[in-house]
Short mmCIF file of C-alpha atoms and ligand atoms in Angstrom, two decimals:
data_model
loop_
_atom_site.label_atom_id
_atom_site.label_comp_id
_atom_site.label_asym_id
_atom_site.label_seq_id
_atom_site.Cartn_x
_atom_site.Cartn_y
_atom_site.Cartn_z
CA UNK A 1 24.21 -11.58 -8.78
CA UNK A 2 21.61 -10.48 -11.24
CA UNK A 3 21.10 -6.94 -12.47
CA UNK A 4 18.36 -6.22 -9.98
CA UNK A 5 20.45 -7.24 -7.03
CA UNK A 6 23.22 -5.07 -8.33
CA UNK A 7 20.98 -2.08 -8.70
CA UNK A 8 18.88 -2.48 -5.63
CA UNK A 9 20.28 -4.79 -3.03
CA UNK A 10 18.22 -5.76 -0.05
CA UNK A 11 17.52 -2.21 0.98
CA UNK A 12 14.15 -2.92 -0.55
CA UNK A 13 12.59 -2.84 2.87
CA UNK A 14 13.29 0.74 3.65
CA UNK A 15 10.04 2.60 3.63
CA UNK A 16 8.37 0.22 6.03
CA UNK A 17 11.49 -0.04 8.19
CA UNK A 18 11.54 3.71 8.39
CA UNK A 19 7.88 3.65 9.24
CA UNK A 20 8.26 1.27 12.13
CA UNK A 21 11.24 3.11 13.46
CA UNK A 22 10.24 6.68 12.89
CA UNK A 23 6.68 6.60 13.99
CA UNK A 24 7.11 5.31 17.45
CA UNK A 25 10.79 5.03 18.16
CA UNK A 26 12.35 2.31 20.22
CA UNK A 27 9.12 1.31 21.91
CA UNK A 28 7.54 0.55 18.58
CA UNK A 29 10.54 -1.38 17.44
CA UNK A 30 10.33 -3.47 20.56
CA UNK A 31 6.63 -3.98 19.94
CA UNK A 32 7.19 -4.85 16.34
CA UNK A 33 9.63 -7.49 17.42
CA UNK A 34 7.44 -8.84 20.19
CA UNK A 35 5.87 -12.25 19.91
CA UNK A 36 7.58 -13.91 17.00
CA UNK A 37 10.79 -11.89 17.39
CA UNK A 38 10.37 -10.46 13.91
CA UNK A 39 9.52 -6.99 12.71
CA UNK A 40 6.46 -6.21 10.65
CA UNK A 41 8.66 -5.85 7.60
CA UNK A 42 10.42 -9.15 8.19
CA UNK A 43 7.12 -10.98 8.60
CA UNK A 44 5.63 -9.33 5.53
CA UNK A 45 8.71 -9.96 3.39
CA UNK A 46 8.82 -13.63 4.30
CA UNK A 47 5.22 -13.87 3.18
CA UNK A 48 5.86 -12.01 -0.09
CA UNK A 49 8.85 -14.20 -0.92
CA UNK A 50 7.12 -17.51 -0.22
CA UNK A 51 3.46 -17.13 -1.29
CA UNK A 52 2.45 -18.64 -4.61
CA UNK A 53 1.81 -16.09 -7.35
CA UNK A 54 -1.87 -16.24 -8.18
CA UNK A 55 -3.61 -14.88 -11.30
CA UNK A 56 -7.27 -13.82 -11.01
CA UNK A 57 -9.56 -12.51 -13.75
CA UNK A 58 -11.45 -9.40 -12.56
CA UNK A 59 -13.23 -8.53 -15.78
CA UNK A 60 -12.73 -8.98 -19.50
CA UNK A 61 -9.13 -7.85 -20.02
CA UNK A 62 -8.49 -6.97 -16.38
CA UNK A 63 -6.31 -9.25 -14.26
CA UNK A 64 -5.04 -9.32 -10.71
CA UNK A 65 -1.78 -10.93 -9.61
CA UNK A 66 -1.28 -11.59 -5.92
CA UNK A 67 1.27 -13.13 -3.59
CA UNK A 68 4.49 -11.34 -4.57
CA UNK A 69 4.00 -8.20 -2.46
CA UNK A 70 1.06 -5.85 -2.93
CA UNK A 71 -1.67 -6.82 -5.36
CA UNK A 72 -0.84 -6.06 -9.00
CA UNK A 73 -3.55 -5.26 -11.55
CA UNK A 74 -3.20 -5.42 -15.34
CA UNK A 75 -5.53 -3.70 -17.81
CA UNK A 76 -5.15 -5.01 -21.34
CA UNK A 77 -5.62 -3.01 -24.54
CA UNK A 78 -5.08 -3.93 -28.16
CA UNK A 79 -1.31 -3.69 -28.15
CA UNK A 80 -0.34 -3.05 -24.57
CA UNK A 81 -0.81 -3.83 -20.92
CA UNK A 82 -1.07 -1.14 -18.28
CA UNK A 83 0.09 -2.30 -14.88
CA UNK A 84 -0.84 -1.02 -11.45
CA UNK A 85 1.98 -1.70 -8.98
CA UNK A 86 4.98 -3.94 -9.51
CA UNK A 87 5.38 -6.27 -6.50
CA UNK A 88 8.67 -7.02 -4.74
CA UNK A 89 11.89 -6.86 -6.71
CA UNK A 90 12.93 -10.46 -6.04
CA UNK A 91 9.91 -11.85 -7.92
CA UNK A 92 9.51 -9.43 -10.80
CA UNK A 93 10.62 -11.86 -13.53
CA UNK A 94 8.07 -14.36 -12.32
CA UNK A 95 5.43 -11.60 -12.19
CA UNK A 96 6.27 -10.43 -15.69
CA UNK A 97 5.99 -13.99 -17.03
CA UNK A 98 2.57 -14.39 -15.37
CA UNK A 99 1.41 -11.06 -16.79
CA UNK A 100 2.45 -12.02 -20.29
CA UNK A 101 0.84 -15.44 -19.98
CA UNK A 102 -2.47 -13.81 -19.02
CA UNK A 103 -2.44 -10.76 -21.30
CA UNK A 104 -0.20 -11.63 -24.30
CA UNK A 105 0.71 -7.95 -24.46
CA UNK A 106 3.87 -6.11 -23.38
CA UNK A 107 3.65 -3.82 -20.37
CA UNK A 108 4.02 -0.24 -21.59
CA UNK A 109 2.77 1.78 -18.63
CA UNK A 110 3.02 1.24 -14.85
CA UNK A 111 1.13 3.18 -12.17
CA UNK A 112 2.40 3.00 -8.56
CA UNK A 113 -0.30 3.31 -5.88
CA UNK A 114 2.39 4.56 -3.43
CA UNK A 115 6.09 4.41 -2.60
CA UNK A 116 6.45 1.20 -0.56
CA UNK A 117 8.86 -1.55 -1.60
CA UNK A 118 6.18 -4.21 -2.03
CA UNK A 119 4.41 -2.02 -4.63
CA UNK A 120 7.44 -0.52 -6.39
CA UNK A 121 9.98 -3.37 -6.21
CA UNK A 122 9.55 -4.18 -9.89
CA UNK A 123 10.07 -0.58 -10.98
CA UNK A 124 13.73 -1.08 -11.86
CA UNK A 125 12.86 -4.03 -14.09
CA UNK A 126 9.99 -2.33 -15.88
CA UNK A 127 11.60 1.11 -15.97
CA UNK A 128 14.77 -0.39 -17.46
CA UNK A 129 12.63 -1.96 -20.18
CA UNK A 130 11.30 1.47 -21.15
CA UNK A 131 7.95 1.24 -19.39
CA UNK A 132 6.50 4.66 -18.52
CA UNK A 133 6.08 4.93 -14.74
CA UNK A 134 3.24 7.09 -13.46
CA UNK A 135 2.55 8.13 -9.85
CA UNK A 136 1.46 10.89 -7.53
CA UNK A 137 4.31 13.39 -7.30
CA UNK A 138 5.29 12.50 -3.72
CA UNK A 139 6.10 8.94 -4.78
CA UNK A 140 8.92 10.29 -6.91
CA UNK A 141 10.19 12.30 -3.95
CA UNK A 142 10.29 9.31 -1.59
CA UNK A 143 11.83 6.93 -4.13
CA UNK A 144 14.51 9.52 -4.90
CA UNK A 145 15.61 10.00 -1.31
CA UNK A 146 18.39 8.36 0.63
CA UNK A 147 16.77 6.91 3.70
CA UNK A 148 18.86 7.16 6.82
CA UNK A 149 17.98 5.68 10.18
CA UNK A 150 21.19 5.88 12.21
CA UNK A 151 20.07 4.21 15.40
CA UNK A 152 19.43 0.94 13.58
CA UNK A 153 22.49 1.45 11.42
CA UNK A 154 20.38 1.69 8.33
CA UNK A 155 21.33 3.85 5.39
CA UNK A 156 20.22 3.49 1.80
CA UNK A 157 17.05 3.75 -0.22
CA UNK A 158 17.68 5.79 -3.29
CA UNK A 159 15.99 4.05 -6.19
CA UNK A 160 17.93 4.26 -9.45
CA UNK A 161 16.70 6.78 -12.00
CA UNK A 162 15.07 4.21 -14.25
CA UNK A 163 12.79 3.15 -11.37
CA UNK A 164 11.41 6.64 -10.79
CA UNK A 165 8.09 7.91 -12.10
CA UNK A 166 8.51 10.03 -15.22
CA UNK A 167 4.89 11.15 -15.30
CA UNK A 168 3.48 12.59 -12.06
CA UNK A 169 0.33 14.37 -10.99
CA UNK A 170 -0.88 16.18 -7.91
CA UNK A 171 -4.63 15.60 -7.29
CA UNK A 172 -6.19 13.91 -10.28
CA UNK A 173 -5.27 12.47 -13.65
CA UNK A 174 -7.09 10.51 -16.33
CA UNK A 175 -5.67 7.74 -18.51
CA UNK A 176 -7.25 5.67 -21.25
CA UNK A 177 -6.54 2.05 -21.91
CA UNK A 178 -8.66 1.31 -24.97
CA UNK A 179 -12.31 1.16 -23.79
CA UNK A 180 -11.47 1.68 -20.15
CA UNK A 181 -11.06 5.06 -18.52
CA UNK A 182 -8.74 5.17 -15.52
CA UNK A 183 -9.20 8.01 -13.06
CA UNK A 184 -6.22 8.43 -10.72
CA UNK A 185 -7.02 10.37 -7.57
CA UNK A 186 -5.10 11.48 -4.49
CA UNK A 187 -7.28 12.46 -1.53
CA UNK A 188 -4.42 13.90 0.52
CA UNK A 189 -2.15 12.05 2.96
CA UNK A 190 -3.67 8.74 4.10
CA UNK A 191 -1.51 5.57 4.10
CA UNK A 192 1.34 7.82 2.82
CA UNK A 193 1.31 11.32 1.33
CA UNK A 194 1.47 9.94 -2.21
CA UNK A 195 -1.43 7.49 -2.43
CA UNK A 196 -3.23 6.95 -5.71
CA UNK A 197 -6.70 5.41 -5.93
CA UNK A 198 -7.56 4.23 -9.43
CA UNK A 199 -11.17 3.93 -10.60
CA UNK A 200 -11.68 1.98 -13.82
CA UNK A 201 -14.85 2.53 -15.77
CA UNK A 202 -16.94 1.09 -17.29
CA UNK A 203 -15.46 -2.06 -15.71
CA UNK A 204 -16.30 -0.67 -12.25
CA UNK A 205 -13.10 -1.75 -10.55
CA UNK A 206 -11.29 0.34 -7.93
CA UNK A 207 -7.68 -0.12 -6.86
CA UNK A 208 -7.19 1.43 -3.45
CA UNK A 209 -3.60 0.45 -2.57
CA UNK A 210 -2.66 0.07 1.07
CA UNK A 211 -5.44 2.34 2.28
CA UNK A 212 -7.14 -1.05 2.62
CA UNK A 213 -5.58 -4.40 3.46
CA UNK A 214 -8.12 -7.21 3.29
CA UNK A 215 -8.32 -8.56 5.96
CA UNK A 216 -5.94 -7.15 8.54
CA UNK A 217 -4.90 -4.00 10.38
CA UNK A 218 -3.27 -1.50 8.03
CA UNK A 219 0.09 0.17 8.22
CA UNK A 220 -0.18 3.92 8.64
CA UNK A 221 3.11 5.34 7.43
CA UNK A 222 3.57 8.49 9.49
CA UNK A 223 7.14 8.86 8.23
CA UNK A 224 5.79 9.70 4.78
CA UNK A 225 2.85 11.80 5.93
CA UNK A 226 0.18 9.16 6.59
CA UNK A 227 -2.39 9.49 9.40
CA UNK A 228 -5.43 7.72 10.81
CA UNK A 229 -7.58 10.77 10.02
CA UNK A 230 -6.32 10.75 6.42
CA UNK A 231 -7.04 7.02 6.05
CA UNK A 232 -10.63 7.52 7.17
CA UNK A 233 -11.04 10.60 4.98
CA UNK A 234 -9.83 8.69 1.92
CA UNK A 235 -12.08 5.73 2.72
CA UNK A 236 -15.10 8.03 2.94
CA UNK A 237 -14.26 9.41 -0.50
CA UNK A 238 -13.86 5.90 -1.96
CA UNK A 239 -17.16 4.79 -0.44
CA UNK A 240 -18.83 7.78 -2.06
CA UNK A 241 -17.36 6.90 -5.47
CA UNK A 242 -18.22 3.19 -5.51
CA UNK A 243 -21.35 1.06 -5.46
CA UNK A 244 -22.32 -2.43 -4.35
CA UNK A 245 -21.13 -3.89 -7.66
CA UNK A 246 -17.66 -2.30 -7.58
CA UNK A 247 -14.79 -4.76 -7.37
CA UNK A 248 -12.36 -3.30 -4.87
CA UNK A 249 -8.74 -4.37 -5.19
CA UNK A 250 -7.05 -3.85 -1.81
CA UNK A 251 -3.31 -3.33 -1.41
CA UNK A 252 -3.14 -6.84 0.05
CA UNK A 253 -5.60 -9.72 0.29
CA UNK A 254 -8.50 -10.86 -1.84
CA UNK A 255 -10.81 -8.70 -3.95
CA UNK A 256 -13.41 -7.01 -1.76
CA UNK A 257 -16.82 -5.40 -2.01
CA UNK A 258 -17.94 -1.97 -0.95
CA UNK A 259 -19.55 -3.43 2.15
CA UNK A 260 -16.18 -4.98 3.14
CA UNK A 261 -14.66 -1.52 2.78
CA UNK A 262 -17.46 0.02 4.84
CA UNK A 263 -16.94 -2.56 7.57
CA UNK A 264 -13.21 -1.81 7.65
CA UNK A 265 -13.81 1.96 7.69
CA UNK A 266 -16.23 1.58 10.60
CA UNK A 267 -13.62 -0.44 12.52
CA UNK A 268 -11.05 2.33 11.99
CA UNK A 269 -13.51 4.99 13.15
CA UNK A 270 -14.32 3.03 16.28
CA UNK A 271 -10.65 2.39 17.10
CA UNK A 272 -9.84 6.07 16.52
CA UNK A 273 -12.60 7.08 18.93
CA UNK A 274 -11.39 4.72 21.64
CA UNK A 275 -7.80 5.88 21.17
CA UNK A 276 -8.81 9.55 21.33
CA UNK A 277 -10.21 8.92 24.78
CA UNK A 278 -6.93 7.35 25.88
CA UNK A 279 -4.84 10.18 24.40
CA UNK A 280 -7.11 12.83 25.98
CA UNK A 281 -6.76 11.07 29.35
CA UNK A 282 -2.99 11.54 29.10
CA UNK A 283 -2.15 7.85 28.79
CA UNK A 284 1.31 6.88 27.64
CA UNK A 285 1.70 4.71 24.59
CA UNK A 286 2.44 1.64 26.73
CA UNK A 287 -0.65 2.34 28.83
CA UNK A 288 -2.72 2.65 25.66
CA UNK A 289 -1.42 -0.73 24.45
CA UNK A 290 -2.13 -2.27 27.87
CA UNK A 291 -5.73 -0.98 27.69
CA UNK A 292 -6.22 -3.25 24.62
CA UNK A 293 -8.56 -0.85 22.81
CA UNK A 294 -8.82 -3.14 19.76
CA UNK A 295 -9.46 -6.33 21.72
CA UNK A 296 -12.87 -7.17 20.22
CA UNK A 297 -11.56 -6.52 16.69
CA UNK A 298 -8.37 -8.54 17.01
CA UNK A 299 -9.76 -11.93 16.04
CA UNK A 300 -11.03 -10.41 12.78
CA UNK A 301 -8.24 -7.94 11.95
CA UNK A 302 -5.23 -8.80 14.10
CA UNK A 303 -3.95 -11.92 12.37
CA UNK A 304 -1.87 -10.29 9.64
CA UNK A 305 1.69 -9.05 9.91
CA UNK A 306 0.50 -5.91 11.72
CA UNK A 307 -0.14 -7.13 15.24
CA UNK A 308 -2.74 -5.38 17.42
CA UNK A 309 -0.14 -3.69 19.62
CA UNK A 310 1.77 -2.31 16.62
CA UNK A 311 -1.50 -1.01 15.19
CA UNK A 312 -2.41 0.65 18.49
CA UNK A 313 1.00 2.34 18.61
CA UNK A 314 0.59 3.69 15.09
CA UNK A 315 -2.88 5.08 15.77
CA UNK A 316 -1.79 6.50 19.12
CA UNK A 317 1.18 8.29 17.58
CA UNK A 318 -0.92 9.58 14.70
CA UNK A 319 -3.48 11.08 17.09
CA UNK A 320 -0.91 12.47 19.49
CA UNK A 321 1.05 14.12 16.71
CA UNK A 322 -2.20 15.44 15.24
CA UNK A 323 -3.26 16.98 18.53
CA UNK A 324 0.23 18.41 19.11
CA UNK A 325 -0.08 20.23 15.80
CA UNK A 326 -3.37 21.87 16.66
ZN1 ZN B 401 2.21 0.48 1.75
#
């Protein structure tokens, strides 16, 4: 057993497990397990553990690493590398080797775009090596908590101290990495309540975390404060801050353009509208799924580890909880 396994055994899957369970209860769990018999988290994890780790150059001194969880971005300065996200814990040594091969600089700072295991899995490794971890303040809260989901017999989730952010912010923060300015922004709860979008200028690159998965239905983590309205709000802000030349690094999938982001935002708005009609008509969640409100989008967006029916259940619950609060 290596040090990572000792520190963080396979409870790595917690946030998303909690998501699937908390947001929609047993029905969602059944839905998540429909078809292939695997949950969203199981499907995603299998993909993260088996995909080749790919290195892509985004700009002079900016690199993207993909395959081992969420996309990881590295910004290189004279004597250091600043990392955005840290992949899954089981592949962090491999990731670190790839980063060093591309950048020839040690990682000194790490920004987490949010609290999920496929973006923070390498935190123990980097934090133990003295890397400064930076995140929106709610990320620290979620990583510090014991997660407990009794009806699936699941209890764990407290990240060790060295994996926690030591520098946090609330709405906005600026960092410099040599010639590049990094603006970290939180637009309120969206994918979670601790999302960070990072704009890099003058390189004109934007890291948007799991607010955008290219090219499949997103997870909306209601258990940590996410909502469909918040996702769309954040996307509108990102669209306003970017241009047609901006390289957009999604949480998962290949680098995208602003028009890809616009197309995705428009799909979410349309699905939300259709689902609002179903919620207003008093449909149950199963009836909403049976109505197949995403049908014409499914060939484009429904082929990832979030199946159309799981996505419908997340949006339905988000809207129903939102209307219950009004
Ligand atoms: Zn996520």
